Amino acid sequence: MSIVPCLGGRVLVHGMLAELPRRQGVGKLLSADSERCTVSVFHSILRSESVDLPLADVGRAFLSPQTRVYVQDGDHYRIGRVKNYFLHDNGLVDYEVRFPNGRQADISELALYVRPWSAPEDPAEILASGGAESQYLHDRRQAATGPLLQLRRATQGMSALVSAGIELVPHQIAAVRRILADPVQRYLLADEVGLGKTIEAGLVGRRAMCSPGGCPIPRTPGSAPRPWRKHWLATVRRRS
């Protein structure tokens, strides 16, 4: 471990995490003198680069919980997320890293790599090299995205309806879509009793409010019978 004295009384250690200028992310310190330093930027498991920077533009980096980190293990990398940390008296940090399948380990920042906040590398090359997260995490994400995509299909492109607290019924969605597609939205909902006229009206209002530059909260007309107004407002509150 090589220690490099720096300006302002700071002490930087070869391999410690350093914050890149303009909040571009985190790199690893390779060397430093009184005015400049060399930092390694870990773009992906396939590519790293060394950049020469003014020492005054580089800061000390600390990783927040859930930051994704890479740990080199022979000829491949293990991918985990920061769970906790321990700061040593010498200024170095050990991070508690959680890996897939419930494994975790305390690892020095000198052995950790963090990608910057720039655009990712070609995902196809990273997948081919085995740099993606495990099947364990993929399966759990897939279990969540599948029902979400089904909901979006059920709303026929009207994404604001996904957040409504109702069970989507095809004829109601079709009526809402027809109303919203018409530039002159003056419709009388006259379905049979129990087919969901109140829900259809509420969905039209919700879609309008959730759209960019949406309209104010719709109001019940003052001419409507009071029992009808009370029922309509109660239904909207219960299902919104």
CSV table of C-alpha atoms in Angstrom, one decimal:
chain,number,residue,atom,x,y,z
A,1,MET,CA,0.0,0.0,0.0
A,2,SER,CA,1.6,3.2,-1.1
A,3,ILE,CA,0.8,6.5,0.7
A,4,VAL,CA,1.0,9.8,-1.1
A,5,PRO,CA,1.0,13.1,0.8
A,6,CYS,CA,-1.1,15.7,-0.9
A,7,LEU,CA,-2.0,19.3,-0.7
A,8,GLY,CA,-4.0,20.6,2.2
A,9,GLY,CA,-2.6,18.0,4.6
A,10,ARG,CA,-4.7,15.3,2.9
A,11,VAL,CA,-3.3,11.8,2.7
A,12,LEU,CA,-4.3,9.7,-0.3
A,13,VAL,CA,-3.7,6.0,-0.7
A,14,HIS,CA,-3.1,4.2,-4.0
A,15,GLY,CA,-6.3,2.4,-4.9
A,16,MET,CA,-8.7,4.4,-2.7
A,17,LEU,CA,-12.0,5.7,-4.2
A,18,ALA,CA,-11.9,9.2,-5.5
A,19,GLU,CA,-14.8,11.4,-6.7
A,20,LEU,CA,-14.4,12.6,-10.3
A,21,PRO,CA,-14.8,16.3,-11.2
A,22,ARG,CA,-18.3,17.7,-12.0
A,23,ARG,CA,-19.9,14.8,-10.1
A,24,GLN,CA,-19.2,12.3,-12.9
A,25,GLY,CA,-18.9,9.4,-10.6
A,26,VAL,CA,-16.2,7.5,-8.7
A,27,GLY,CA,-12.8,6.3,-9.8
A,28,LYS,CA,-9.7,4.8,-8.1
A,29,LEU,CA,-6.6,6.8,-7.3
A,30,LEU,CA,-3.5,5.5,-9.1
A,31,SER,CA,-0.9,8.2,-8.3
A,32,ALA,CA,-0.6,11.8,-7.2
A,33,ASP,CA,1.9,14.6,-6.6
A,34,SER,CA,1.5,18.1,-5.3
A,35,GLU,CA,-0.6,19.3,-8.2
A,36,ARG,CA,-1.9,16.5,-10.3
A,37,CYS,CA,-3.1,12.9,-10.0
A,38,THR,CA,-4.0,9.9,-12.1
A,39,VAL,CA,-7.3,8.2,-11.6
A,40,SER,CA,-8.6,5.0,-13.1
A,41,VAL,CA,-12.1,5.1,-14.4
A,42,PHE,CA,-13.9,1.7,-14.5
A,43,HIS,CA,-16.4,1.9,-17.4
A,44,SER,CA,-17.2,-1.8,-17.4
A,45,ILE,CA,-15.6,-5.2,-16.9
A,46,LEU,CA,-14.3,-4.8,-20.4
A,47,ARG,CA,-12.8,-1.3,-20.3
A,48,SER,CA,-11.0,0.9,-17.9
A,49,GLU,CA,-9.1,4.1,-18.6
A,50,SER,CA,-6.6,6.3,-16.7
A,51,VAL,CA,-7.2,10.1,-16.7
A,52,ASP,CA,-4.8,12.8,-15.6
A,53,LEU,CA,-6.6,15.4,-13.4
A,54,PRO,CA,-5.7,18.4,-11.3
A,55,LEU,CA,-5.5,17.3,-7.7
A,56,ALA,CA,-7.7,20.1,-6.6
A,57,ASP,CA,-10.6,18.8,-8.7
A,58,VAL,CA,-10.6,15.3,-7.2
A,59,GLY,CA,-12.3,14.6,-3.9
A,60,ARG,CA,-12.7,11.7,-1.5
A,61,ALA,CA,-15.5,9.3,-2.5
A,62,PHE,CA,-17.7,7.4,-0.1
A,63,LEU,CA,-20.3,4.9,-1.3
A,64,SER,CA,-23.9,5.1,-0.2
A,65,PRO,CA,-26.0,2.1,0.6
A,66,GLN,CA,-27.3,0.1,-2.5
A,67,THR,CA,-24.4,1.4,-4.7
A,68,ARG,CA,-23.5,-1.4,-7.2
A,69,VAL,CA,-19.9,-2.5,-6.9
A,70,TYR,CA,-17.6,-4.9,-8.7
A,71,VAL,CA,-15.1,-7.1,-7.1
A,72,GLN,CA,-12.4,-8.9,-9.2
A,73,ASP,CA,-12.2,-12.6,-8.5
A,74,GLY,CA,-9.5,-14.2,-10.7
A,75,ASP,CA,-10.4,-13.6,-14.3
A,76,HIS,CA,-14.0,-12.5,-13.6
A,77,TYR,CA,-15.9,-10.0,-11.5
A,78,ARG,CA,-18.5,-10.5,-8.8
A,79,ILE,CA,-21.3,-7.9,-8.6
A,80,GLY,CA,-22.8,-6.8,-5.4
A,81,ARG,CA,-24.4,-3.9,-3.6
A,82,VAL,CA,-23.1,-1.9,-0.6
A,83,LYS,CA,-25.0,-2.6,2.6
A,84,ASN,CA,-22.9,-0.9,5.3
A,85,TYR,CA,-19.4,0.4,5.9
A,86,PHE,CA,-16.6,0.8,8.5
A,87,LEU,CA,-14.2,3.7,8.6
A,88,HIS,CA,-10.7,2.9,9.8
A,89,ASP,CA,-8.4,5.3,11.7
A,90,ASN,CA,-6.1,5.5,8.6
A,91,GLY,CA,-9.0,6.9,6.5
A,92,LEU,CA,-9.7,3.8,4.5
A,93,VAL,CA,-13.1,2.2,4.4
A,94,ASP,CA,-14.3,-1.4,4.5
A,95,TYR,CA,-17.7,-1.9,2.9
A,96,GLU,CA,-20.1,-4.7,3.7
A,97,VAL,CA,-21.1,-5.9,0.3
A,98,ARG,CA,-24.2,-8.1,-0.3
A,99,PHE,CA,-24.0,-10.5,-3.3
A,100,PRO,CA,-26.8,-12.5,-4.9
A,101,ASN,CA,-28.1,-15.6,-3.1
A,102,GLY,CA,-27.7,-13.9,0.3
A,103,ARG,CA,-23.9,-14.0,0.4
A,104,GLN,CA,-22.1,-11.0,1.9
A,105,ALA,CA,-18.5,-10.0,2.8
A,106,ASP,CA,-16.5,-7.1,4.2
A,107,ILE,CA,-14.3,-5.8,1.4
A,108,SER,CA,-11.8,-2.9,1.5
A,109,GLU,CA,-12.4,-0.1,-0.9
A,110,LEU,CA,-9.0,-0.9,-2.4
A,111,ALA,CA,-10.6,-4.0,-3.9
A,112,LEU,CA,-13.8,-2.4,-5.2
A,113,TYR,CA,-14.6,-0.9,-8.6
A,114,VAL,CA,-17.5,1.4,-9.3
A,115,ARG,CA,-18.8,2.5,-12.7
A,116,PRO,CA,-19.2,6.3,-13.4
A,117,TRP,CA,-22.6,7.9,-14.0
A,118,SER,CA,-22.0,8.1,-17.8
A,119,ALA,CA,-23.9,6.2,-20.4
A,120,PRO,CA,-23.4,2.4,-20.2
A,121,GLU,CA,-21.1,0.4,-22.5
A,122,ASP,CA,-22.6,-1.9,-25.2
A,123,PRO,CA,-24.9,-4.2,-23.1
A,124,ALA,CA,-24.5,-7.1,-25.7
A,125,GLU,CA,-20.7,-7.2,-25.1
A,126,ILE,CA,-21.1,-7.1,-21.3
A,127,LEU,CA,-23.7,-9.9,-21.4
A,128,ALA,CA,-21.5,-12.0,-23.6
A,129,SER,CA,-18.6,-11.6,-21.1
A,130,GLY,CA,-20.7,-12.7,-18.1
A,131,GLY,CA,-20.9,-9.2,-16.6
A,132,ALA,CA,-24.6,-9.1,-15.9
A,133,GLU,CA,-26.2,-9.8,-12.6
A,134,SER,CA,-27.2,-13.3,-11.7
A,135,GLN,CA,-30.2,-15.3,-12.9
A,136,TYR,CA,-31.5,-15.0,-9.3
A,137,LEU,CA,-32.0,-11.2,-9.6
A,138,HIS,CA,-33.3,-11.5,-13.2
A,139,ASP,CA,-36.0,-13.9,-12.2
A,140,ARG,CA,-37.3,-11.6,-9.5
A,141,ARG,CA,-37.4,-8.6,-11.8
A,142,GLN,CA,-39.2,-10.6,-14.4
A,143,ALA,CA,-41.8,-11.6,-11.9
A,144,ALA,CA,-42.6,-7.9,-11.3
A,145,THR,CA,-42.3,-6.7,-14.9
A,146,GLY,CA,-44.6,-9.3,-16.3
A,147,PRO,CA,-47.8,-8.2,-14.5
A,148,LEU,CA,-46.9,-4.6,-15.1
A,149,LEU,CA,-46.7,-5.1,-18.8
A,150,GLN,CA,-50.1,-7.0,-18.7
A,151,LEU,CA,-51.6,-4.0,-16.9
A,152,ARG,CA,-50.3,-1.6,-19.5
A,153,ARG,CA,-51.7,-3.8,-22.3
A,154,ALA,CA,-55.1,-3.9,-20.5
A,155,THR,CA,-55.3,-0.1,-20.4
A,156,GLN,CA,-54.7,0.1,-24.2
A,157,GLY,CA,-52.0,2.7,-23.9
A,158,MET,CA,-53.6,4.9,-21.2
A,159,SER,CA,-50.9,4.5,-18.6
A,160,ALA,CA,-52.6,6.8,-16.0
A,161,LEU,CA,-55.3,4.1,-15.5
A,162,VAL,CA,-52.7,1.7,-14.1
A,163,SER,CA,-52.6,3.6,-10.8
A,164,ALA,CA,-56.4,3.6,-10.4
A,165,GLY,CA,-57.7,1.4,-7.6
A,166,ILE,CA,-60.0,-0.6,-9.8
A,167,GLU,CA,-60.2,-3.9,-11.6
A,168,LEU,CA,-59.9,-3.1,-15.3
A,169,VAL,CA,-63.0,-4.2,-17.4
A,170,PRO,CA,-62.7,-4.1,-21.2
A,171,HIS,CA,-65.9,-2.3,-22.0
A,172,GLN,CA,-65.1,0.5,-19.6
A,173,ILE,CA,-61.6,1.0,-21.0
A,174,ALA,CA,-63.1,1.0,-24.5
A,175,ALA,CA,-65.6,3.7,-23.5
A,176,VAL,CA,-62.9,5.8,-21.9
A,177,ARG,CA,-60.6,5.5,-24.9
A,178,ARG,CA,-63.4,6.6,-27.3
A,179,ILE,CA,-64.1,9.7,-25.2
A,180,LEU,CA,-60.5,10.7,-24.8
A,181,ALA,CA,-59.8,10.2,-28.5
A,182,ASP,CA,-62.5,12.7,-29.5
A,183,PRO,CA,-61.4,16.3,-29.6
A,184,VAL,CA,-64.9,17.4,-28.4
A,185,GLN,CA,-65.4,15.4,-25.2
A,186,ARG,CA,-69.1,15.9,-24.6
A,187,TYR,CA,-70.6,12.5,-24.0
A,188,LEU,CA,-73.6,11.1,-22.1
A,189,LEU,CA,-72.8,7.8,-20.4
A,190,ALA,CA,-76.0,5.8,-20.6
A,191,ASP,CA,-75.0,2.1,-19.9
A,192,GLU,CA,-77.3,-0.2,-18.0
A,193,VAL,CA,-77.3,-0.1,-14.2
A,194,GLY,CA,-74.2,-1.7,-12.7
A,195,LEU,CA,-72.0,-1.6,-15.8
A,196,GLY,CA,-69.7,1.1,-14.4
A,197,LYS,CA,-70.8,4.6,-15.6
A,198,THR,CA,-69.3,6.1,-12.4
A,199,ILE,CA,-66.0,4.3,-13.0
A,200,GLU,CA,-65.9,5.4,-16.6
A,201,ALA,CA,-66.4,9.0,-15.7
A,202,GLY,CA,-63.8,8.7,-13.0
A,203,LEU,CA,-61.3,7.2,-15.4
A,204,VAL,CA,-61.8,10.0,-17.9
A,205,GLY,CA,-61.1,12.6,-15.2
A,206,ARG,CA,-58.1,10.7,-13.9
A,207,ARG,CA,-56.6,10.4,-17.3
A,208,ALA,CA,-57.1,14.2,-17.9
A,209,MET,CA,-55.5,15.1,-14.5
A,210,CYS,CA,-52.5,12.8,-15.1
A,211,SER,CA,-51.8,14.1,-18.5
A,212,PRO,CA,-49.2,16.9,-19.1
A,213,GLY,CA,-51.0,20.2,-18.4
A,214,GLY,CA,-54.0,18.3,-17.1
A,215,CYS,CA,-57.3,19.9,-16.2
A,216,PRO,CA,-58.3,20.7,-12.7
A,217,ILE,CA,-60.2,18.1,-10.6
A,218,PRO,CA,-63.5,17.4,-12.2
A,219,ARG,CA,-66.6,18.5,-10.3
A,220,THR,CA,-70.1,17.1,-10.1
A,221,PRO,CA,-72.7,19.4,-11.7
A,222,GLY,CA,-74.8,21.3,-9.2
A,223,SER,CA,-78.0,20.3,-11.0
A,224,ALA,CA,-77.4,16.6,-10.2
A,225,PRO,CA,-79.5,15.0,-7.5
A,226,ARG,CA,-77.7,15.2,-4.1
A,227,PRO,CA,-77.8,11.4,-3.5
A,228,TRP,CA,-76.2,10.8,-6.9
A,229,ARG,CA,-73.5,13.3,-6.1
A,230,LYS,CA,-72.7,11.7,-2.8
A,231,HIS,CA,-72.6,8.3,-4.3
A,232,TRP,CA,-70.3,9.5,-7.1
A,233,LEU,CA,-67.9,11.3,-4.8
A,234,ALA,CA,-67.7,8.3,-2.4
A,235,THR,CA,-67.0,5.9,-5.3
A,236,VAL,CA,-64.2,8.2,-6.7
A,237,ARG,CA,-62.6,8.5,-3.2
A,238,ARG,CA,-62.8,4.7,-2.7
A,239,ARG,CA,-61.3,3.8,-6.0
A,240,SER,CA,-58.8,6.6,-6.6
